[in-house]
């Protein structure tokens, strides 16, 4: 039997998977506006999703500044057209973005339609995920987390003797 | 506030290397990237101009391992230090959990350092962050410069009390990992689930 919290992920992944399948896209990612990948489906192995999330979030934020300059609050959709691959980016609520990578540019209408269709459900699921975050993370003991994390930092961010710049 | 995801089981903290142009922010990141073994680091992105000045940001992720079933990650960013990239700096500071302020120790760069520190505080306030309660480590970089600023000069000029301070020569790797250690510990000590 699956735990309820896995159901939530499955549903977000289901929505993204449905979009990928119906629009024949390569991959779809959901990212936060801070540039963190929240969920990804499709052919994700060939893409550096961490870097993609950081770059797209930066790009989207920069575009918001451009929107402000021309008198818009923000642009809700960005489209990057390449020779073989294209990227459709859409704002999901105020805090997230969906990236769809696809190859056949004739599918753009379908990609746009699918993105618009699943957007309300994604917003709802993300909101419920945010609300239950504290409850879902009750397996995490903050004092113990801090202690282990500080140990890892000591072990991995190693300071050698040659490091001293004050002498 | 860190990104805590109980479903994907990850906690991601964002560290931003801030400071005036040519103070050594990218050099810090390049050294860290070189020093860490492959299992801990992701690919580094460098978005610079033809003259190797940072245009938007540099970035790479660090995965420290698993703590209580959660994957612990730090995302390291730099900002473009040139004064006219104000909008980019504000964007990159969004969601930051801590800052390393990389100051240039050259004695003729005091004003550049203090002006950029004030701009950083303005940027933080624009994201509803109180700079006085936010983890910032002041790194005096380029300690091989002569004449150089004495430790304490920038703090006195800006009226900073109790700010953690490190010294470095980032181009030689000296003091770089120490600074990363200090800032990441400051961040972890303040971690809580909200």
Tab-separated table of C-alpha atoms in Angstrom:
chain	number	residue	atom	x	y	z
A	1	UNK	CA	0.000	0.000	0.000
A	2	UNK	CA	1.337	3.426	-0.882
A	3	UNK	CA	1.561	6.245	1.620
A	4	UNK	CA	-0.722	9.215	0.952
A	5	UNK	CA	2.176	11.614	0.430
A	6	UNK	CA	3.409	9.542	-2.507
A	7	UNK	CA	-0.014	9.918	-4.087
A	8	UNK	CA	0.553	13.649	-4.320
A	9	UNK	CA	3.797	13.259	-6.245
A	10	UNK	CA	2.190	10.662	-8.427
A	11	UNK	CA	-0.602	13.024	-9.308
A	12	UNK	CA	1.729	15.859	-10.274
A	13	UNK	CA	3.835	13.387	-12.228
A	14	UNK	CA	0.664	11.960	-13.779
A	15	UNK	CA	-0.394	15.377	-14.996
A	16	UNK	CA	3.035	16.051	-16.490
A	17	UNK	CA	3.203	12.557	-18.006
A	18	UNK	CA	-0.213	13.028	-19.610
A	19	UNK	CA	0.954	16.293	-21.139
A	20	UNK	CA	4.152	14.711	-22.478
A	21	UNK	CA	2.229	11.826	-23.993
A	22	UNK	CA	-0.563	13.839	-25.580
A	23	UNK	CA	1.665	16.567	-26.977
A	24	UNK	CA	4.456	14.138	-27.949
A	25	UNK	CA	6.936	16.254	-26.030
A	26	UNK	CA	10.351	15.021	-24.898
A	27	UNK	CA	10.107	16.093	-21.306
A	28	UNK	CA	8.221	18.303	-18.873
A	29	UNK	CA	9.577	19.800	-15.665
A	30	UNK	CA	7.970	21.727	-12.880
A	31	UNK	CA	10.349	24.198	-11.207
A	32	UNK	CA	10.140	26.777	-8.445
A	33	UNK	CA	10.787	30.425	-9.230
A	34	UNK	CA	13.936	30.081	-7.093
A	35	UNK	CA	15.230	27.626	-9.705
A	36	UNK	CA	14.707	24.271	-8.010
A	37	UNK	CA	13.334	21.291	-9.902
A	38	UNK	CA	10.130	20.087	-8.205
A	39	UNK	CA	9.155	17.288	-10.560
A	40	UNK	CA	10.212	15.923	-13.949
A	41	UNK	CA	8.910	13.346	-16.401
A	42	UNK	CA	9.756	12.045	-19.866
A	43	UNK	CA	13.237	11.647	-21.246
A	44	UNK	CA	15.058	13.442	-18.426
A	45	UNK	CA	18.358	11.532	-18.510
A	46	UNK	CA	19.736	13.509	-21.419
A	47	UNK	CA	19.045	16.865	-19.748
A	48	UNK	CA	20.831	18.530	-16.835
A	49	UNK	CA	17.576	19.356	-15.058
A	50	UNK	CA	19.287	21.137	-12.120
A	51	UNK	CA	21.065	23.560	-14.424
A	52	UNK	CA	18.002	23.917	-16.647
A	53	UNK	CA	15.847	24.859	-13.636
A	54	UNK	CA	18.371	27.472	-12.420
A	55	UNK	CA	18.708	29.025	-15.861
A	56	UNK	CA	15.015	29.089	-16.731
A	57	UNK	CA	14.106	30.619	-13.358
A	58	UNK	CA	16.703	33.343	-13.952
A	59	UNK	CA	15.491	33.867	-17.486
A	60	UNK	CA	11.867	34.081	-16.403
A	61	UNK	CA	12.676	36.557	-13.649
A	62	UNK	CA	14.646	38.676	-16.122
A	63	UNK	CA	11.677	38.595	-18.482
A	64	UNK	CA	9.462	39.856	-15.671
A	65	UNK	CA	11.706	42.910	-15.425
A	66	UNK	CA	11.359	43.360	-19.198
A	67	UNK	CA	7.574	43.097	-18.842
A	68	UNK	CA	7.622	45.817	-16.201
A	69	UNK	CA	9.599	48.103	-18.503
A	70	UNK	CA	6.964	47.783	-21.243
A	71	UNK	CA	4.102	48.246	-18.785
A	72	UNK	CA	3.105	44.610	-18.182
A	73	UNK	CA	3.169	42.981	-14.759
A	74	UNK	CA	4.679	39.815	-16.213
A	75	UNK	CA	4.648	37.574	-19.258
A	76	UNK	CA	2.946	34.281	-18.507
A	77	UNK	CA	4.399	32.285	-21.402
A	78	UNK	CA	7.853	32.150	-22.942
A	79	UNK	CA	8.695	30.258	-26.099
A	80	UNK	CA	12.209	29.470	-27.234
A	81	UNK	CA	12.416	28.191	-30.791
A	82	UNK	CA	15.479	26.240	-31.853
A	83	UNK	CA	16.377	24.320	-34.992
A	84	UNK	CA	15.486	20.896	-33.636
A	85	UNK	CA	14.198	21.465	-30.137
A	86	UNK	CA	11.949	24.076	-28.632
A	87	UNK	CA	11.001	25.063	-25.108
A	88	UNK	CA	7.612	26.233	-23.892
A	89	UNK	CA	7.674	27.822	-20.432
A	90	UNK	CA	4.526	28.798	-18.607
A	91	UNK	CA	3.891	30.338	-15.231
A	92	UNK	CA	2.049	28.024	-12.820
A	93	UNK	CA	0.503	30.203	-10.149
A	94	UNK	CA	2.866	32.809	-8.728
A	95	UNK	CA	5.645	30.544	-7.507
A	96	UNK	CA	6.265	27.868	-10.117
A	97	UNK	CA	6.914	27.336	-13.781
A	98	UNK	CA	6.444	24.450	-16.175
A	99	UNK	CA	9.019	23.728	-18.859
A	100	UNK	CA	8.051	21.574	-21.826
A	101	UNK	CA	10.770	20.503	-24.250
A	102	UNK	CA	9.507	19.301	-27.631
A	103	UNK	CA	10.830	18.648	-31.142
A	104	UNK	CA	8.062	18.969	-33.701
A	105	UNK	CA	7.283	22.674	-33.874
A	106	UNK	CA	3.945	21.923	-35.548
A	107	UNK	CA	2.896	20.593	-32.110
A	108	UNK	CA	3.179	24.031	-30.503
A	109	UNK	CA	-0.583	24.530	-30.472
A	110	UNK	CA	-1.060	21.206	-28.727
A	111	UNK	CA	1.709	21.921	-26.222
A	112	UNK	CA	0.152	25.268	-25.401
A	113	UNK	CA	-3.320	23.750	-25.079
A	114	UNK	CA	-2.134	20.916	-22.812
A	115	UNK	CA	-0.106	23.297	-20.657
A	116	UNK	CA	-3.126	25.536	-20.181
A	117	UNK	CA	-5.393	22.562	-19.453
A	118	UNK	CA	-3.334	21.040	-16.631
A	119	UNK	CA	-2.295	24.358	-15.092
A	120	UNK	CA	-5.249	24.721	-12.637
A	121	UNK	CA	-4.740	21.163	-11.313
A	122	UNK	CA	-1.020	21.751	-10.897
A	123	UNK	CA	-1.705	24.960	-8.956
A	124	UNK	CA	-4.155	23.135	-6.686
A	125	UNK	CA	-1.735	20.273	-6.022
A	126	UNK	CA	1.175	22.603	-5.369
A	127	UNK	CA	-0.900	24.599	-2.896
A	128	UNK	CA	-1.972	21.471	-1.048
A	129	UNK	CA	1.641	20.268	-1.036
A	130	UNK	CA	2.745	23.590	0.480
A	131	UNK	CA	0.048	23.428	3.147
A	132	UNK	CA	0.916	19.899	4.193
A	133	UNK	CA	4.669	20.478	4.091
A	134	UNK	CA	5.024	20.864	7.824
A	135	UNK	CA	2.953	17.777	8.575
A	136	UNK	CA	4.690	15.728	5.857
A	137	UNK	CA	8.098	16.644	7.216
A	138	UNK	CA	7.328	15.560	10.785
A	139	UNK	CA	9.757	12.667	10.258
A	140	UNK	CA	12.513	15.280	10.287
A	141	UNK	CA	14.015	16.159	13.653
A	142	UNK	CA	15.518	19.629	13.328
A	143	UNK	CA	18.164	19.324	16.109
A	144	UNK	CA	19.398	16.008	14.707
A	145	UNK	CA	19.305	17.333	11.160
A	146	UNK	CA	21.448	20.288	12.213
A	147	UNK	CA	23.955	18.067	13.982
A	148	UNK	CA	24.384	15.657	11.043
A	149	UNK	CA	24.467	18.483	8.514
A	150	UNK	CA	27.195	20.318	10.451
A	151	UNK	CA	29.234	17.102	10.530
A	152	UNK	CA	28.867	16.691	6.765
A	153	UNK	CA	29.978	20.279	6.223
A	154	UNK	CA	33.101	19.673	8.347
A	155	UNK	CA	33.847	16.504	6.426
A	156	UNK	CA	33.209	17.712	2.877
A	157	UNK	CA	34.114	21.400	2.881
A	158	UNK	CA	37.605	20.506	4.017
A	159	UNK	CA	39.892	23.290	5.132
A	160	UNK	CA	43.554	22.386	4.652
A	161	UNK	CA	46.543	23.972	6.371
A	162	UNK	CA	47.520	25.726	3.142
A	163	UNK	CA	44.154	27.456	3.255
A	164	UNK	CA	45.131	30.076	5.807
A	165	UNK	CA	45.247	33.530	4.203
A	166	UNK	CA	45.551	35.564	7.380
A	167	UNK	CA	49.239	34.918	8.048
B	1	UNK	CA	13.991	30.069	3.501
B	2	UNK	CA	15.369	26.758	2.225
B	3	UNK	CA	13.459	24.628	-0.213
B	4	UNK	CA	12.147	21.734	1.874
B	5	UNK	CA	10.404	19.045	-0.140
B	6	UNK	CA	9.072	16.137	1.966
B	7	UNK	CA	7.884	14.372	-1.185
B	8	UNK	CA	11.052	14.461	-3.236
B	9	UNK	CA	12.915	14.196	0.107
B	10	UNK	CA	15.297	17.043	-0.438
B	11	UNK	CA	16.387	20.204	1.341
B	12	UNK	CA	18.091	22.810	-0.801
B	13	UNK	CA	19.853	25.889	0.553
B	14	UNK	CA	20.890	28.760	-1.682
B	15	UNK	CA	24.168	30.596	-1.083
B	16	UNK	CA	24.928	33.734	-3.086
B	17	UNK	CA	28.426	35.169	-3.511
B	18	UNK	CA	27.886	38.929	-3.588
B	19	UNK	CA	30.384	41.779	-3.899
B	20	UNK	CA	31.764	44.496	-6.163
B	21	UNK	CA	33.051	43.799	-9.659
B	22	UNK	CA	36.358	41.900	-9.895
B	23	UNK	CA	36.435	41.107	-6.165
B	24	UNK	CA	36.781	37.356	-6.785
B	25	UNK	CA	33.276	35.884	-6.580
B	26	UNK	CA	33.652	33.648	-9.636
B	27	UNK	CA	37.182	32.722	-8.522
B	28	UNK	CA	35.724	31.469	-5.219
B	29	UNK	CA	33.217	29.274	-7.040
B	30	UNK	CA	35.762	27.957	-9.525
B	31	UNK	CA	38.056	26.945	-6.672
B	32	UNK	CA	35.268	25.217	-4.742
B	33	UNK	CA	34.208	23.379	-7.885
B	34	UNK	CA	37.784	22.227	-8.462
B	35	UNK	CA	38.330	21.231	-4.839
B	36	UNK	CA	35.236	19.082	-4.406
B	37	UNK	CA	35.272	15.504	-5.645
B	38	UNK	CA	32.867	14.592	-8.449
B	39	UNK	CA	30.376	12.771	-6.233
B	40	UNK	CA	29.495	15.999	-4.428
B	41	UNK	CA	29.231	18.473	-7.294
B	42	UNK	CA	27.195	19.120	-10.419
B	43	UNK	CA	28.238	20.860	-13.589
B	44	UNK	CA	29.223	24.517	-13.262
B	45	UNK	CA	27.475	27.144	-15.367
B	46	UNK	CA	29.408	30.309	-16.143
B	47	UNK	CA	27.407	33.000	-17.908
B	48	UNK	CA	30.023	35.603	-18.715
B	49	UNK	CA	30.915	38.150	-21.357
B	50	UNK	CA	33.765	37.889	-23.856
B	51	UNK	CA	35.958	39.628	-21.313
B	52	UNK	CA	35.093	37.000	-18.708
B	53	UNK	CA	33.023	39.366	-16.587
B	54	UNK	CA	29.959	37.695	-15.083
B	55	UNK	CA	26.941	38.646	-17.192
B	56	UNK	CA	24.114	37.007	-15.275
B	57	UNK	CA	25.361	34.453	-12.748
B	58	UNK	CA	27.620	31.477	-12.160
B	59	UNK	CA	26.049	28.432	-10.602
B	60	UNK	CA	26.667	24.909	-9.461
B	61	UNK	CA	24.916	22.498	-7.100
B	62	UNK	CA	26.608	20.648	-4.239
B	63	UNK	CA	25.063	17.467	-2.794
B	64	UNK	CA	26.413	16.684	0.642
B	65	UNK	CA	24.592	13.408	1.133
B	66	UNK	CA	21.542	12.157	2.955
B	67	UNK	CA	20.492	13.351	6.393
B	68	UNK	CA	17.518	11.631	7.999
B	69	UNK	CA	16.374	10.427	4.603
B	70	UNK	CA	16.587	13.909	3.069
B	71	UNK	CA	19.065	14.768	0.354
B	72	UNK	CA	21.000	17.828	1.576
B	73	UNK	CA	22.022	20.244	-1.164
B	74	UNK	CA	23.569	23.664	-1.491
B	75	UNK	CA	23.135	25.709	-4.650
B	76	UNK	CA	25.966	28.200	-5.066
B	77	UNK	CA	25.470	31.349	-7.143
B	78	UNK	CA	27.452	34.475	-7.920
B	79	UNK	CA	26.045	37.818	-8.989
B	80	UNK	CA	27.400	40.183	-11.649
B	81	UNK	CA	29.350	42.813	-9.705
B	82	UNK	CA	29.226	45.646	-12.210
B	83	UNK	CA	27.093	48.416	-10.808
B	84	UNK	CA	24.605	48.556	-13.728
B	85	UNK	CA	23.431	44.942	-13.265
B	86	UNK	CA	21.146	45.917	-10.400
B	87	UNK	CA	18.105	43.995	-11.699
B	88	UNK	CA	20.108	40.783	-12.134
B	89	UNK	CA	21.439	40.987	-8.579
B	90	UNK	CA	17.939	41.379	-7.182
B	91	UNK	CA	16.730	38.365	-9.188
B	92	UNK	CA	19.576	36.132	-8.048
B	93	UNK	CA	19.115	37.040	-4.376
B	94	UNK	CA	15.534	35.742	-4.513
B	95	UNK	CA	15.257	32.745	-2.205
B	96	UNK	CA	18.816	33.092	-0.862
B	97	UNK	CA	19.490	31.491	2.525
B	98	UNK	CA	22.856	33.118	3.063
B	99	UNK	CA	25.408	35.387	1.430
B	100	UNK	CA	29.173	35.499	1.200
B	101	UNK	CA	30.108	39.130	0.678
B	102	UNK	CA	33.388	38.986	-1.239
B	103	UNK	CA	35.209	42.248	-0.541
B	104	UNK	CA	38.308	43.368	-2.423
B	105	UNK	CA	41.027	44.081	0.165
B	106	UNK	CA	42.839	46.592	-2.076
B	107	UNK	CA	42.882	49.804	-0.059
B	108	UNK	CA	41.521	51.895	-2.949
B	109	UNK	CA	38.368	49.769	-3.158
B	110	UNK	CA	36.814	50.578	0.201
B	111	UNK	CA	34.071	52.713	-1.354
B	112	UNK	CA	33.218	50.016	-3.933
B	113	UNK	CA	32.898	47.471	-1.136
B	114	UNK	CA	30.715	49.600	1.100
B	115	UNK	CA	28.492	50.806	-1.749
B	116	UNK	CA	27.882	47.236	-2.898
B	117	UNK	CA	27.173	46.098	0.672
B	118	UNK	CA	24.533	48.824	0.998
B	119	UNK	CA	23.019	47.803	-2.349
B	120	UNK	CA	22.923	44.203	-1.157
B	121	UNK	CA	20.986	45.233	1.935
B	122	UNK	CA	18.527	47.146	-0.257
B	123	UNK	CA	18.106	44.082	-2.480
B	124	UNK	CA	17.461	41.889	0.576
B	125	UNK	CA	14.857	44.316	1.886
B	126	UNK	CA	13.131	44.259	-1.523
B	127	UNK	CA	12.598	40.519	-0.872
B	128	UNK	CA	11.240	41.265	2.638
B	129	UNK	CA	14.421	40.023	4.292
B	130	UNK	CA	15.809	41.878	7.290
B	131	UNK	CA	19.580	42.057	6.591
B	132	UNK	CA	20.365	42.238	10.320
B	133	UNK	CA	18.858	38.754	10.867
B	134	UNK	CA	20.265	37.184	7.709
B	135	UNK	CA	23.413	35.019	7.504
B	136	UNK	CA	26.136	37.072	5.820
B	137	UNK	CA	29.838	36.258	5.958
B	138	UNK	CA	32.274	39.021	5.090
B	139	UNK	CA	35.226	37.630	3.161
B	140	UNK	CA	38.234	39.934	2.835
B	141	UNK	CA	39.624	38.575	-0.428
B	142	UNK	CA	42.941	39.426	-2.106
B	143	UNK	CA	44.888	39.525	1.170
B	144	UNK	CA	48.076	39.492	-0.915
B	145	UNK	CA	47.399	43.061	-2.099
B	146	UNK	CA	49.514	45.968	-0.877
B	147	UNK	CA	48.432	48.381	0.404
B	148	UNK	CA	45.380	46.549	1.736
B	149	UNK	CA	42.458	47.286	3.995
B	150	UNK	CA	42.895	46.301	7.612
B	151	UNK	CA	40.436	43.754	8.936
B	152	UNK	CA	37.678	45.717	10.642
B	153	UNK	CA	37.688	48.649	8.204
B	154	UNK	CA	34.564	47.643	6.288
B	155	UNK	CA	32.714	46.673	9.475
B	156	UNK	CA	33.525	50.067	11.044
B	157	UNK	CA	32.507	51.937	7.908
B	158	UNK	CA	29.152	50.143	7.729
B	159	UNK	CA	28.524	49.850	11.467
B	160	UNK	CA	28.431	46.063	11.360
B	161	UNK	CA	28.554	44.219	14.665
B	162	UNK	CA	29.312	40.523	15.040
B	163	UNK	CA	29.477	39.733	11.348
B	164	UNK	CA	31.557	36.583	10.703
B	165	UNK	CA	34.756	37.547	8.869
B	166	UNK	CA	37.180	35.430	6.856
B	167	UNK	CA	40.351	36.213	4.947
B	168	UNK	CA	41.228	34.777	1.572
B	169	UNK	CA	43.393	34.754	-1.505
B	170	UNK	CA	40.830	33.040	-3.718
B	171	UNK	CA	43.108	32.800	-6.740
B	172	UNK	CA	45.347	30.514	-4.647
B	173	UNK	CA	42.427	28.804	-2.940
B	174	UNK	CA	43.402	30.165	0.449
B	175	UNK	CA	40.467	30.790	2.762
B	176	UNK	CA	37.883	29.738	0.181
B	177	UNK	CA	36.706	26.482	1.756
B	178	UNK	CA	36.875	28.076	5.214
B	179	UNK	CA	34.453	30.783	4.045
B	180	UNK	CA	32.095	28.203	2.558
B	181	UNK	CA	32.226	26.279	5.810
B	182	UNK	CA	31.406	29.361	7.883
B	183	UNK	CA	28.469	30.479	5.749
B	184	UNK	CA	26.953	27.009	5.405
B	185	UNK	CA	27.185	26.456	9.165
B	186	UNK	CA	25.544	29.826	9.823
B	187	UNK	CA	22.701	28.758	7.533
B	188	UNK	CA	22.277	25.301	9.056
B	189	UNK	CA	22.277	26.689	12.622
B	190	UNK	CA	19.254	28.846	11.695
B	191	UNK	CA	17.376	26.086	9.885
B	192	UNK	CA	13.856	25.464	11.059
B	193	UNK	CA	10.657	24.111	9.526
B	194	UNK	CA	8.119	26.873	9.099
